[in-house]
Short mmCIF file of C-alpha atoms in Angstrom, two decimals:
data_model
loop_
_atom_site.label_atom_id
_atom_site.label_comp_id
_atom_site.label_asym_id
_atom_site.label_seq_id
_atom_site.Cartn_x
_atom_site.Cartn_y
_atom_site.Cartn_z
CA UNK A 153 6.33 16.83 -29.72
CA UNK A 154 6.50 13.43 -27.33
CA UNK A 155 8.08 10.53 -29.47
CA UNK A 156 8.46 6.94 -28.52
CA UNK A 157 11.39 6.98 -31.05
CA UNK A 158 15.21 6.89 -30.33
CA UNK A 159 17.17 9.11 -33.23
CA UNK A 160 20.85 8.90 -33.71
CA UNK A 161 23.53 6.37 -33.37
CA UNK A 162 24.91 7.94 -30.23
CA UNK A 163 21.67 8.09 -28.23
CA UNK A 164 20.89 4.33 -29.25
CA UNK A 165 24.31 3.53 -28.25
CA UNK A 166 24.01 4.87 -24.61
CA UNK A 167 20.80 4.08 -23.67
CA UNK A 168 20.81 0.23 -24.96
CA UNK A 169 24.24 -0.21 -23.00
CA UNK A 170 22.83 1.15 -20.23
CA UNK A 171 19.31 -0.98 -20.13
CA UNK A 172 21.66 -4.37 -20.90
CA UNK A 173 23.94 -2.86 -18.12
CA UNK A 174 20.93 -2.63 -15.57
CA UNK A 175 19.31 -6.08 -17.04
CA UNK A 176 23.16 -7.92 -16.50
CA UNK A 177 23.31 -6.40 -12.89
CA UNK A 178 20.06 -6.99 -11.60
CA UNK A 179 19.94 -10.60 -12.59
CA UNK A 180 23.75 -11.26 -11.51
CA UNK A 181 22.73 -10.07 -8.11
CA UNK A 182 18.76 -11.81 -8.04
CA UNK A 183 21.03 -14.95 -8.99
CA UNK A 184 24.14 -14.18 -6.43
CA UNK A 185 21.73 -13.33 -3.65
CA UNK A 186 18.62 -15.90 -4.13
CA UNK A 187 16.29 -15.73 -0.63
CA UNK A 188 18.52 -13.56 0.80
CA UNK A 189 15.56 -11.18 -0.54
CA UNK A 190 12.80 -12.87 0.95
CA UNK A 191 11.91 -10.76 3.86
CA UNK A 192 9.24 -13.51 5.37
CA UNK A 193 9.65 -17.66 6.10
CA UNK A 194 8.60 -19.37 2.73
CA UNK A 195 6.87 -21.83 5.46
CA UNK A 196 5.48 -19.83 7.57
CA UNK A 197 3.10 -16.68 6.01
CA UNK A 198 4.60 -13.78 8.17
CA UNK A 199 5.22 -10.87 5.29
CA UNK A 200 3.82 -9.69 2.27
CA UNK A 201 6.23 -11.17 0.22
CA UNK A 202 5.80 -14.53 0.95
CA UNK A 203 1.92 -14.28 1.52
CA UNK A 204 2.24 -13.56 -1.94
CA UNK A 205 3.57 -16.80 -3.20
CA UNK A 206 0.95 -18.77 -0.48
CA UNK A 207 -1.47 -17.03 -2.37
CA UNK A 208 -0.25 -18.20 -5.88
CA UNK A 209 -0.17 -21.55 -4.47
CA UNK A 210 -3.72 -21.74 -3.29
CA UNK A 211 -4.83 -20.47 -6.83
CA UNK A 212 -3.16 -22.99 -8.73
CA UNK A 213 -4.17 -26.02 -6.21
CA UNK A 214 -7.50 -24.89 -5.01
CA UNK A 215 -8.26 -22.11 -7.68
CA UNK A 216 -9.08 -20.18 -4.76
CA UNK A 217 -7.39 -16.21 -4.71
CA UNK A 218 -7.07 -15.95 -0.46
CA UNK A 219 -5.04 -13.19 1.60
CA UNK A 220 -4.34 -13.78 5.85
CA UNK A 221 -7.56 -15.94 5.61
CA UNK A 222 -6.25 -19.13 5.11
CA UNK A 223 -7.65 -21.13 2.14
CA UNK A 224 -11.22 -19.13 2.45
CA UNK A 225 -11.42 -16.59 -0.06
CA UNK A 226 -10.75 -13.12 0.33
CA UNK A 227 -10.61 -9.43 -1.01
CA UNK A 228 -7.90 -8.74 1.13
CA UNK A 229 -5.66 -7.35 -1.19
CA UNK A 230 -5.90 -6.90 -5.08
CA UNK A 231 -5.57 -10.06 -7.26
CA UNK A 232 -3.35 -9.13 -10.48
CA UNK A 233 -0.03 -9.53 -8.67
CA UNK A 234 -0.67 -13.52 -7.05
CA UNK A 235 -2.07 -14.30 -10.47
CA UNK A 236 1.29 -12.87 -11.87
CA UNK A 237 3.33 -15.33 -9.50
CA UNK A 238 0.40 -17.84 -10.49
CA UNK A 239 1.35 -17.90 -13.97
CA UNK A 240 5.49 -18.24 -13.44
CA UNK A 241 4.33 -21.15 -11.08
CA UNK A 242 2.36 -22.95 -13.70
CA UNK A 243 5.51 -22.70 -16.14
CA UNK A 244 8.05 -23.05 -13.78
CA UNK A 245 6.15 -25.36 -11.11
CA UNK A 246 5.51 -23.83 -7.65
CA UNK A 247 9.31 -24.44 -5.96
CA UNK A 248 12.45 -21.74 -5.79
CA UNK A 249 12.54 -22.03 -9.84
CA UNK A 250 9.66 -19.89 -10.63
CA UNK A 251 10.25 -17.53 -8.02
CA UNK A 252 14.19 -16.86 -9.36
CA UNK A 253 11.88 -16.92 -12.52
CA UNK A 254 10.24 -13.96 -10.93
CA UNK A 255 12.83 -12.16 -10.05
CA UNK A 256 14.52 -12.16 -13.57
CA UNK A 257 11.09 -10.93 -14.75
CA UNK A 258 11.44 -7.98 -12.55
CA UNK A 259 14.76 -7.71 -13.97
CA UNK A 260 13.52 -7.29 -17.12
CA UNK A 261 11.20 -4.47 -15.62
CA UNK A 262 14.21 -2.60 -14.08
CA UNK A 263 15.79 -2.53 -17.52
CA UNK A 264 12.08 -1.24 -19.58
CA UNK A 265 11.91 1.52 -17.19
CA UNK A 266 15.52 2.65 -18.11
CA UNK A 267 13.90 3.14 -22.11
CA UNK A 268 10.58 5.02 -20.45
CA UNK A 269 12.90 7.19 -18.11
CA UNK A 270 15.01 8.22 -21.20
CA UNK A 271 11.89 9.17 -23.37
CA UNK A 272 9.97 11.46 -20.93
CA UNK A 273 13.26 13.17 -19.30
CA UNK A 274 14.67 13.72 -23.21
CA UNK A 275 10.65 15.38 -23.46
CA UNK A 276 10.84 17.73 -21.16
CA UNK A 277 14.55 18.69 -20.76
CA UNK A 278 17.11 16.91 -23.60
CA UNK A 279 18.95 14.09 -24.68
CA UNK A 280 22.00 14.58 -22.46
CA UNK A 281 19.88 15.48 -19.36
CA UNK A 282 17.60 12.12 -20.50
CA UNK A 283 21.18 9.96 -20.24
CA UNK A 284 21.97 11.37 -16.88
CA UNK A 285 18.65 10.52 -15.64
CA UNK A 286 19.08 6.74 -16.76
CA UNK A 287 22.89 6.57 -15.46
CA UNK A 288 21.57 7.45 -11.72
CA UNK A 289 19.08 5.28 -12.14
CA UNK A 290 20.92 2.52 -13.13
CA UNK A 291 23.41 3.34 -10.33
CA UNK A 292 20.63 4.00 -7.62
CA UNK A 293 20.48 0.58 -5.40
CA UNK A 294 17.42 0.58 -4.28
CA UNK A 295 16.34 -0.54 -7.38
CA UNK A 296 18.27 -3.71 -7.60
CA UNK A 297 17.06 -4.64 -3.77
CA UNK A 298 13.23 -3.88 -5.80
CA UNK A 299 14.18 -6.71 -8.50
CA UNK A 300 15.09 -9.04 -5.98
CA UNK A 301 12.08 -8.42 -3.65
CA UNK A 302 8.65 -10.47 -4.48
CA UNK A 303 6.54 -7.03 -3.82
CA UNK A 304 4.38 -5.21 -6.42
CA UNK A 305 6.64 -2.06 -6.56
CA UNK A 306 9.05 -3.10 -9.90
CA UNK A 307 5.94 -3.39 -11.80
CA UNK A 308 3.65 -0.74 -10.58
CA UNK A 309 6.85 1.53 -11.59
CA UNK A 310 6.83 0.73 -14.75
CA UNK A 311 3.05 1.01 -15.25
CA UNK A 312 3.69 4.51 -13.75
CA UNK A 313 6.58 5.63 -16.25
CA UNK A 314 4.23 3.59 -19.31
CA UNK A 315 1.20 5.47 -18.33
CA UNK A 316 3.03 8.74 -17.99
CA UNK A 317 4.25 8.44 -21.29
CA UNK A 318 1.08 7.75 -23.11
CA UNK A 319 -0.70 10.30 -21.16
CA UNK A 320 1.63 12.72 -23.13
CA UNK A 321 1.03 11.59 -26.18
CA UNK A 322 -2.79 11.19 -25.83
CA UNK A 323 -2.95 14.84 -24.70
CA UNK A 324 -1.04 15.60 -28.01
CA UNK A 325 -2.97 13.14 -30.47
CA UNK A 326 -6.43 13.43 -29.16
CA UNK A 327 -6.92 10.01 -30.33
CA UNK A 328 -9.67 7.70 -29.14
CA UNK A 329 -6.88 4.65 -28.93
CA UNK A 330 -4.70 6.68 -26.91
CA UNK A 331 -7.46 7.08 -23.97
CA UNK A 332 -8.25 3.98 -23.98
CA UNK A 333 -5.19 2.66 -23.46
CA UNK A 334 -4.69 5.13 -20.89
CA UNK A 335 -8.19 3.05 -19.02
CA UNK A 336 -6.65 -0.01 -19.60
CA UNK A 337 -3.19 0.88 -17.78
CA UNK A 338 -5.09 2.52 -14.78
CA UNK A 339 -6.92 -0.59 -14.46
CA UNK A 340 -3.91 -2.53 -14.79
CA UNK A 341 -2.11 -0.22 -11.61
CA UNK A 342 -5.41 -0.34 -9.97
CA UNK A 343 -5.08 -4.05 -9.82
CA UNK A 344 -1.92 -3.48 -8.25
CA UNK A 345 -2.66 -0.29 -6.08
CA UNK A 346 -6.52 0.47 -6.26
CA UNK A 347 -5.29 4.54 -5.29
CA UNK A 348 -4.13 4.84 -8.85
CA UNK A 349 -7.87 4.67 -9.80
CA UNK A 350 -7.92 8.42 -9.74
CA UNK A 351 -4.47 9.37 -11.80
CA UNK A 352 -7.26 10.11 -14.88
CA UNK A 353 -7.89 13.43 -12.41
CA UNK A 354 -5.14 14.59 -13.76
CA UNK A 355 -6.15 15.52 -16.88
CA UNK A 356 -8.41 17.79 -16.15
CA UNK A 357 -5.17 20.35 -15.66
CA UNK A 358 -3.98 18.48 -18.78
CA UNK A 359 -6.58 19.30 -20.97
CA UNK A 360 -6.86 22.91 -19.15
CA UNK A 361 -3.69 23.43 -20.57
CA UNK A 362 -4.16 22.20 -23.96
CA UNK A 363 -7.17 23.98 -24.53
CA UNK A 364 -9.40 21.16 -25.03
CA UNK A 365 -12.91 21.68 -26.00
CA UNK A 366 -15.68 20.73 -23.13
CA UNK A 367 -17.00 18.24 -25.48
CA UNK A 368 -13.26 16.82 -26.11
CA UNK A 369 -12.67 16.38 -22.49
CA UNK A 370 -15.84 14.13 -22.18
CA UNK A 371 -15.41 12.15 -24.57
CA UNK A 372 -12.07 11.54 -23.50
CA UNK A 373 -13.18 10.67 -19.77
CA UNK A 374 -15.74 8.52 -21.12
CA UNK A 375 -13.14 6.35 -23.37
CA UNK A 376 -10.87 6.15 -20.05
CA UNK A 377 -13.50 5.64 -18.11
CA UNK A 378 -14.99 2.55 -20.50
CA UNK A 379 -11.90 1.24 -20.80
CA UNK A 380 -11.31 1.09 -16.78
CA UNK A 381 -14.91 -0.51 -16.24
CA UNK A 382 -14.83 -3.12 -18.51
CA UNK A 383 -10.95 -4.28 -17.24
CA UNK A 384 -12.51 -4.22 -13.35
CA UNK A 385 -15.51 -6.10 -14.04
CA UNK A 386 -14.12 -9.26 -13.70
CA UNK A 387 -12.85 -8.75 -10.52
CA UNK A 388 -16.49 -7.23 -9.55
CA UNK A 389 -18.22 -10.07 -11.09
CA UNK A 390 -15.76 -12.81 -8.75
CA UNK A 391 -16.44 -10.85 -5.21
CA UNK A 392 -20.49 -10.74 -6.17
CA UNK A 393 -20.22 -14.20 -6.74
CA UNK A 394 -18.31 -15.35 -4.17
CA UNK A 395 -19.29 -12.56 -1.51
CA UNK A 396 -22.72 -11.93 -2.79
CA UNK A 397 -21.80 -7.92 -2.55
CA UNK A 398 -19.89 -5.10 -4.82
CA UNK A 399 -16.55 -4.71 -3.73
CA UNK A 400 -14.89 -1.84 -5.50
CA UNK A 401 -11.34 -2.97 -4.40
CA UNK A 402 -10.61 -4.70 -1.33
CA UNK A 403 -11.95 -5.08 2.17
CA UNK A 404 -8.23 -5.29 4.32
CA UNK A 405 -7.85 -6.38 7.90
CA UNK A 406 -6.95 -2.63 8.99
CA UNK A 407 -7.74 1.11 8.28
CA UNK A 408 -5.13 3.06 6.27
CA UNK A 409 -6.48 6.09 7.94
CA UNK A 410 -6.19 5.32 11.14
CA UNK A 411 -2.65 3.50 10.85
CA UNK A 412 -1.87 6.79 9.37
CA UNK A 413 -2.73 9.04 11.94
CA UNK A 414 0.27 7.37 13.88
CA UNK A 415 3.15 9.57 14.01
CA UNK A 416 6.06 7.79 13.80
CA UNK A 417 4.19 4.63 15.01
CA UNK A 418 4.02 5.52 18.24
CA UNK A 419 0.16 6.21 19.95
CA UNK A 420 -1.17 9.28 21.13
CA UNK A 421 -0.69 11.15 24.01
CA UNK A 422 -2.09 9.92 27.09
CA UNK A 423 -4.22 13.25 27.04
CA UNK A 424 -5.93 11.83 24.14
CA UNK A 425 -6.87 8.64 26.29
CA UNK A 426 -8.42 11.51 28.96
CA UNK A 427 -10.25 13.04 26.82
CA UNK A 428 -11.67 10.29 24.72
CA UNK A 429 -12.13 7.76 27.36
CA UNK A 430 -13.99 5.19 24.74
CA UNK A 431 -10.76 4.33 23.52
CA UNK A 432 -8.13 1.86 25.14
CA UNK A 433 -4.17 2.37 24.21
CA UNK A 434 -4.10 -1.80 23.65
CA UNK A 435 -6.72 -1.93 21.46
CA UNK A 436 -7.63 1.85 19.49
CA UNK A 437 -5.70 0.40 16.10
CA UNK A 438 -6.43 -3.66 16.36
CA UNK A 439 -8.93 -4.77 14.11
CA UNK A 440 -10.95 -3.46 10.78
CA UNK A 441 -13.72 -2.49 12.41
CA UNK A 442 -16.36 0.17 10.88
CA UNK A 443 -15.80 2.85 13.31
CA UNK A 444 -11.96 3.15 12.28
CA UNK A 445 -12.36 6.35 10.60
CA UNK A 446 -14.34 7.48 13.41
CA UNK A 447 -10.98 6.79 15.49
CA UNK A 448 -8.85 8.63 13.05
CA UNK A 449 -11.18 11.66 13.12
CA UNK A 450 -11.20 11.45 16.62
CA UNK A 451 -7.29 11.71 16.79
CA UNK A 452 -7.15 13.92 14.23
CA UNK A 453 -9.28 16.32 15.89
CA UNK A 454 -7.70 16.68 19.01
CA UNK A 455 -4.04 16.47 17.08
CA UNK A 456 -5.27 19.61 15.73
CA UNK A 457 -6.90 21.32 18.54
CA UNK A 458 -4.26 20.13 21.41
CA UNK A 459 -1.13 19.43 19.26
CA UNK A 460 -1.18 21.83 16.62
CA UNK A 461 2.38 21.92 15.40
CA UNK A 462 2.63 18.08 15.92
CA UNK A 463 0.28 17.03 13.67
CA UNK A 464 0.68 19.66 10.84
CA UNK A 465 4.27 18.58 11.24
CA UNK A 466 4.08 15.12 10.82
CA UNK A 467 0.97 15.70 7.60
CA UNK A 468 4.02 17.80 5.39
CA UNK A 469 7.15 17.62 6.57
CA UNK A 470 6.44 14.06 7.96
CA UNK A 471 4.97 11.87 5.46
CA UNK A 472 7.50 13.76 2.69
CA UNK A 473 10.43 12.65 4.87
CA UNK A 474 8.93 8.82 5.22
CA UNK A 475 7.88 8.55 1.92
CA UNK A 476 11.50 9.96 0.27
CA UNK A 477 14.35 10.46 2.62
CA UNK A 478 14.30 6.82 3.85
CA UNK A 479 14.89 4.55 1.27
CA UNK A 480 13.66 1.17 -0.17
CA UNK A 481 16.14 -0.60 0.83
CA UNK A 482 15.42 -3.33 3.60
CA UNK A 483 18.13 -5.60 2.27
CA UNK A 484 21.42 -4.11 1.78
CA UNK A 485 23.29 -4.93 -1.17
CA UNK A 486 27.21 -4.40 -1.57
CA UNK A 487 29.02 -2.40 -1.70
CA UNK A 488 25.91 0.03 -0.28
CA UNK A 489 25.34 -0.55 3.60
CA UNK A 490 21.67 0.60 4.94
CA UNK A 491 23.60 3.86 6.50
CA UNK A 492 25.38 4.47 3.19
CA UNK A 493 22.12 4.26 1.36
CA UNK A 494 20.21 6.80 3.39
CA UNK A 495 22.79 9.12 3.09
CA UNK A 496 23.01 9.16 -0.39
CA UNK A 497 19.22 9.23 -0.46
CA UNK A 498 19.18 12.43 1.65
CA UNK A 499 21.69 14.35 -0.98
CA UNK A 500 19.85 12.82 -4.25
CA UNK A 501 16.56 14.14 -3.03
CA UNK A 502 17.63 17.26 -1.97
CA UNK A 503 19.39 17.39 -5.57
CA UNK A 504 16.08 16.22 -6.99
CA UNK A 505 14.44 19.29 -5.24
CA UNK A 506 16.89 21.93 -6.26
CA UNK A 507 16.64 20.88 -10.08
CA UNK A 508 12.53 20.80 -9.48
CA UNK A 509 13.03 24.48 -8.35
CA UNK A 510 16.20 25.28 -11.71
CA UNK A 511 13.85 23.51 -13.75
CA UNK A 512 10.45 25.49 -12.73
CA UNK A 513 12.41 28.80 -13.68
CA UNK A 514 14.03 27.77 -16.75
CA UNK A 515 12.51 24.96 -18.80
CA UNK A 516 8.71 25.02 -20.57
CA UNK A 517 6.09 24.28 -17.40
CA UNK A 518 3.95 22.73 -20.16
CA UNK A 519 6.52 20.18 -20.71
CA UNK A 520 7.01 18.97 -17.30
CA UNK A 521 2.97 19.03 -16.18
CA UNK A 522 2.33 15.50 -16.35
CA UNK A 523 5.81 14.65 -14.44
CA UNK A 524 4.97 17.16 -11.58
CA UNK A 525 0.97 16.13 -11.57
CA UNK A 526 1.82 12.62 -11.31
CA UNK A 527 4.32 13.23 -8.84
CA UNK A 528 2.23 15.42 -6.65
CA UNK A 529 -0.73 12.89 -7.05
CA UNK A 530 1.18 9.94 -5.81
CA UNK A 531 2.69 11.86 -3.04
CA UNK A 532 -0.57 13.76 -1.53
CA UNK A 533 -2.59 10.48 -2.23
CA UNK A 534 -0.33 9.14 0.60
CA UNK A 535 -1.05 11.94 2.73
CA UNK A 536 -3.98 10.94 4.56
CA UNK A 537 -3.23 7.56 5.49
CA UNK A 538 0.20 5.59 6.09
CA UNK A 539 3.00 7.15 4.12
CA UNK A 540 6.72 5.00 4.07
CA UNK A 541 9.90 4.14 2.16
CA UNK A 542 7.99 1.19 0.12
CA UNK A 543 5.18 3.53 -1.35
CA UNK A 544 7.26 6.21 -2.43
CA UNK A 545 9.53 4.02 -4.50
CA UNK A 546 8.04 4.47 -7.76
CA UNK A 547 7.95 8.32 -7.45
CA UNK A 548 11.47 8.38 -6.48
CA UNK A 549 12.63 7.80 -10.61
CA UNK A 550 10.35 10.95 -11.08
CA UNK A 551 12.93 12.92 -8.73
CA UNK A 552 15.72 11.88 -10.16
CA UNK A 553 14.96 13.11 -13.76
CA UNK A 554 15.17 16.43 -11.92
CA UNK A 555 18.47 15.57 -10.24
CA UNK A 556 19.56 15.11 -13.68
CA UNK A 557 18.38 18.22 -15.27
CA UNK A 558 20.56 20.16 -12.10
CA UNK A 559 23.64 18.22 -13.36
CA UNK A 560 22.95 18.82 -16.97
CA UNK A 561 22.83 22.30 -16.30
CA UNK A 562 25.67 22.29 -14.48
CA UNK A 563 27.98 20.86 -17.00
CA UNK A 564 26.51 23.41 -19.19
CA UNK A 565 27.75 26.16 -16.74
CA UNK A 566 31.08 24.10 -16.44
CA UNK A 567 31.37 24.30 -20.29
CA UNK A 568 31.01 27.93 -20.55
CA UNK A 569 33.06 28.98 -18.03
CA UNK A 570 35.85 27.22 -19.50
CA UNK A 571 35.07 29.11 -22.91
CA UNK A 572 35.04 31.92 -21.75
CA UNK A 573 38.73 30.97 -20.33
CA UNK A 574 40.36 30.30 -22.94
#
């Protein structure tokens, strides 16, 4: 059975030094490193990052919520994470102290992950494995460049491990608390990344599995499902209001879709430009307007007709490789250069794979479901439209619980070899 809990002196003793270990680190270097982080001008809005403290800003001075549309309001972009930097400002006031404020928050984060990665890796493999998982982590770099960074990926991580965690033990309780909980923390990621709106899917395979009654698994949709509406209606209730129509989400200045369809960045062939004529190589992905899935289709299709191999290439192979084998790391941190970085990136997800395969053989499939669901979700979610390093951050603590169950099992091997020895 799943258990928040932490039994015996030994596992206490390991995982607590390593959570103060990661919470000491990450806020010596936040501290050390200040705006070295920042990967936009604090004075001029030219990256997410500091679009995101504009933003907090304008809703503390004008108590308007705006995204790239000056001080006019906007549904640009989800609202939870300005209103986050909102609140540090209010405490803090709105200069470099609430942002360091910030980032020692997302320490904090970094270190509440290392508890959630111990908990589900000691579920579905053991304690040992479970340390392993939390020592890479702690030693895996990219993770200290996300506490330093002011983007949404620290705590959408952490709603990720939280949610993955209570998802196990709902399934096991059948509780009405536990599913609703569950529809308050996909609202919570939603208002972070409105994608995770559909993790609840999920369960379906969940309950499959668990041999839930028909009537069980409605009534547990419905309690998610409540749950969700009632956290989303204030955001629905501000864009009727202030836009006088239902936005679900957000209305953004460019199509996913059609940003995805570029491979590598780069624009079509120029037989694409023959045979669709209507469309301009300056212009076919500027602006947000409502024939940008048309566009995408459009590429798609002849991608698929003229460019087979191409295309099916770059929607597997492709958007696996930008999404994991590149890493989150856009500010290098010593003693880890960017070139360092990727390579250990390469080996640790290749690692990751191999103990996904050991694991699939050996341990209970049962156990690992909501890992592997999760983990498939977030990846093939990302499929269809623009896939890189930044979005496939908060999966990449999911691999490494694998990478850990290879070692474990390798020191096992280690261990009986040398028995039999002697």
């Amino acid at each position: 059975m799943f258990s928040f809990r932490i039994e015996g002196v030994r596992e206490k003793r390991w995982l607590y030094s390593i959570m103060i270990f990661v919470l000491l680190l990450s806020s010596a270097i936040v501290l050390i490193k200040g705006h070295y982080f920042l990967l936009g001008d604090l004075y001029k809005p030219n990256n997410d990052d500091v679009k995101y403290i504009q933003s907090a800003k304008l809703l503390i001075n004008e108590g308007v919520l705006a995204y790239n549309s000056g001080e006019e309001p906007s549904t640009f972009i989800m609202p939870l994470f300005p209103i986050m930097l909102a609140g540090f400002m209010k405490v803090f006031g709105q200069g470099d102290a609430a942002i360091v404020a910030f980032r020692l928050f997302q320490c904090l984060q970094q270190a509440a992950s290392i508890y959630f990665i111990y908990i589900i890796a000691r579920y579905m493999f053991n304690s040992r494995a479970a340390i392993i998982a939390c020592i890479i982590s702690a030693l895996y770099w990219p993770d200290y460049f996300s506490s330093g960074v002011i983007l949404t990926e620290s705590t959408f991580r952490l709603a990720i491990l939280v949610l993955i965690a209570i998802s196990i033990k709902a399934v096991q309780h059948r509780g009405a608390g536990w599913y609703v909980f569950i529809g308050v923390m996909v609202a919570f990621a939603a208002y972070f990344k409105p994608h995770a709106s559909l993790y609840p899917a999920i369960f379906l395979v969940l309950w499959w599995k668990e041999r839930y009654s028909f009537r069980e698994m409605v009534r547990s949709m419905m309690y998610i499902g409540a749950a969700y509406i009632v956290c989303l209606v204030p955001w629905w209730i501000r864009n009727w209001l202030t836009f006088h129509q239902f936005i679900i989400f957000t209305t953004s200045g460019g199509s996913p879709f059609l940003l995805g369809t570029r491979i590598d960045w780069n624009l079509p062939s120029a037989d694409f430009f023959k045979l669709y004529p209507q469309y301009d190589p300056k212009t076919v992905f500027e602006g947000s307007d409502s024939n940008a899935v048309a566009k995408g289709l459009d590429i798609l299709k002849y991608g698929f007709t003229y460019e087979p191999l191409k295309y099916l290439h770059w929607y597997t192979i492709g958007k696996f490789y930008n999404l994991y084998m590149i890493p989150y790391y856009w500010r290098p941190i010593w003693p880890f250069g960017k070139s360092l970085m990727f390579g250990i990136q390469y080996v640790l997800v290749w690692v990751s794979l191999l103990g996904l395969v050991w694991a699939m053989i050996r341990q209970s499939f049962a156990k690992m479901l909501p890992v592997l669901l999760t983990l498939c979700y977030f990846t093939v979610i990302y499929v269809p439209f623009v896939a890189f390093s930044r979005y496939g951050y908060p999966n990449m603590v999911l691999f490494i619980m694998f990478a850990a169950y290879l070692i474990d099992q390798l020191l096992n091997l280690k261990k009986k070899r040398s028995l039999i020895e002697r």
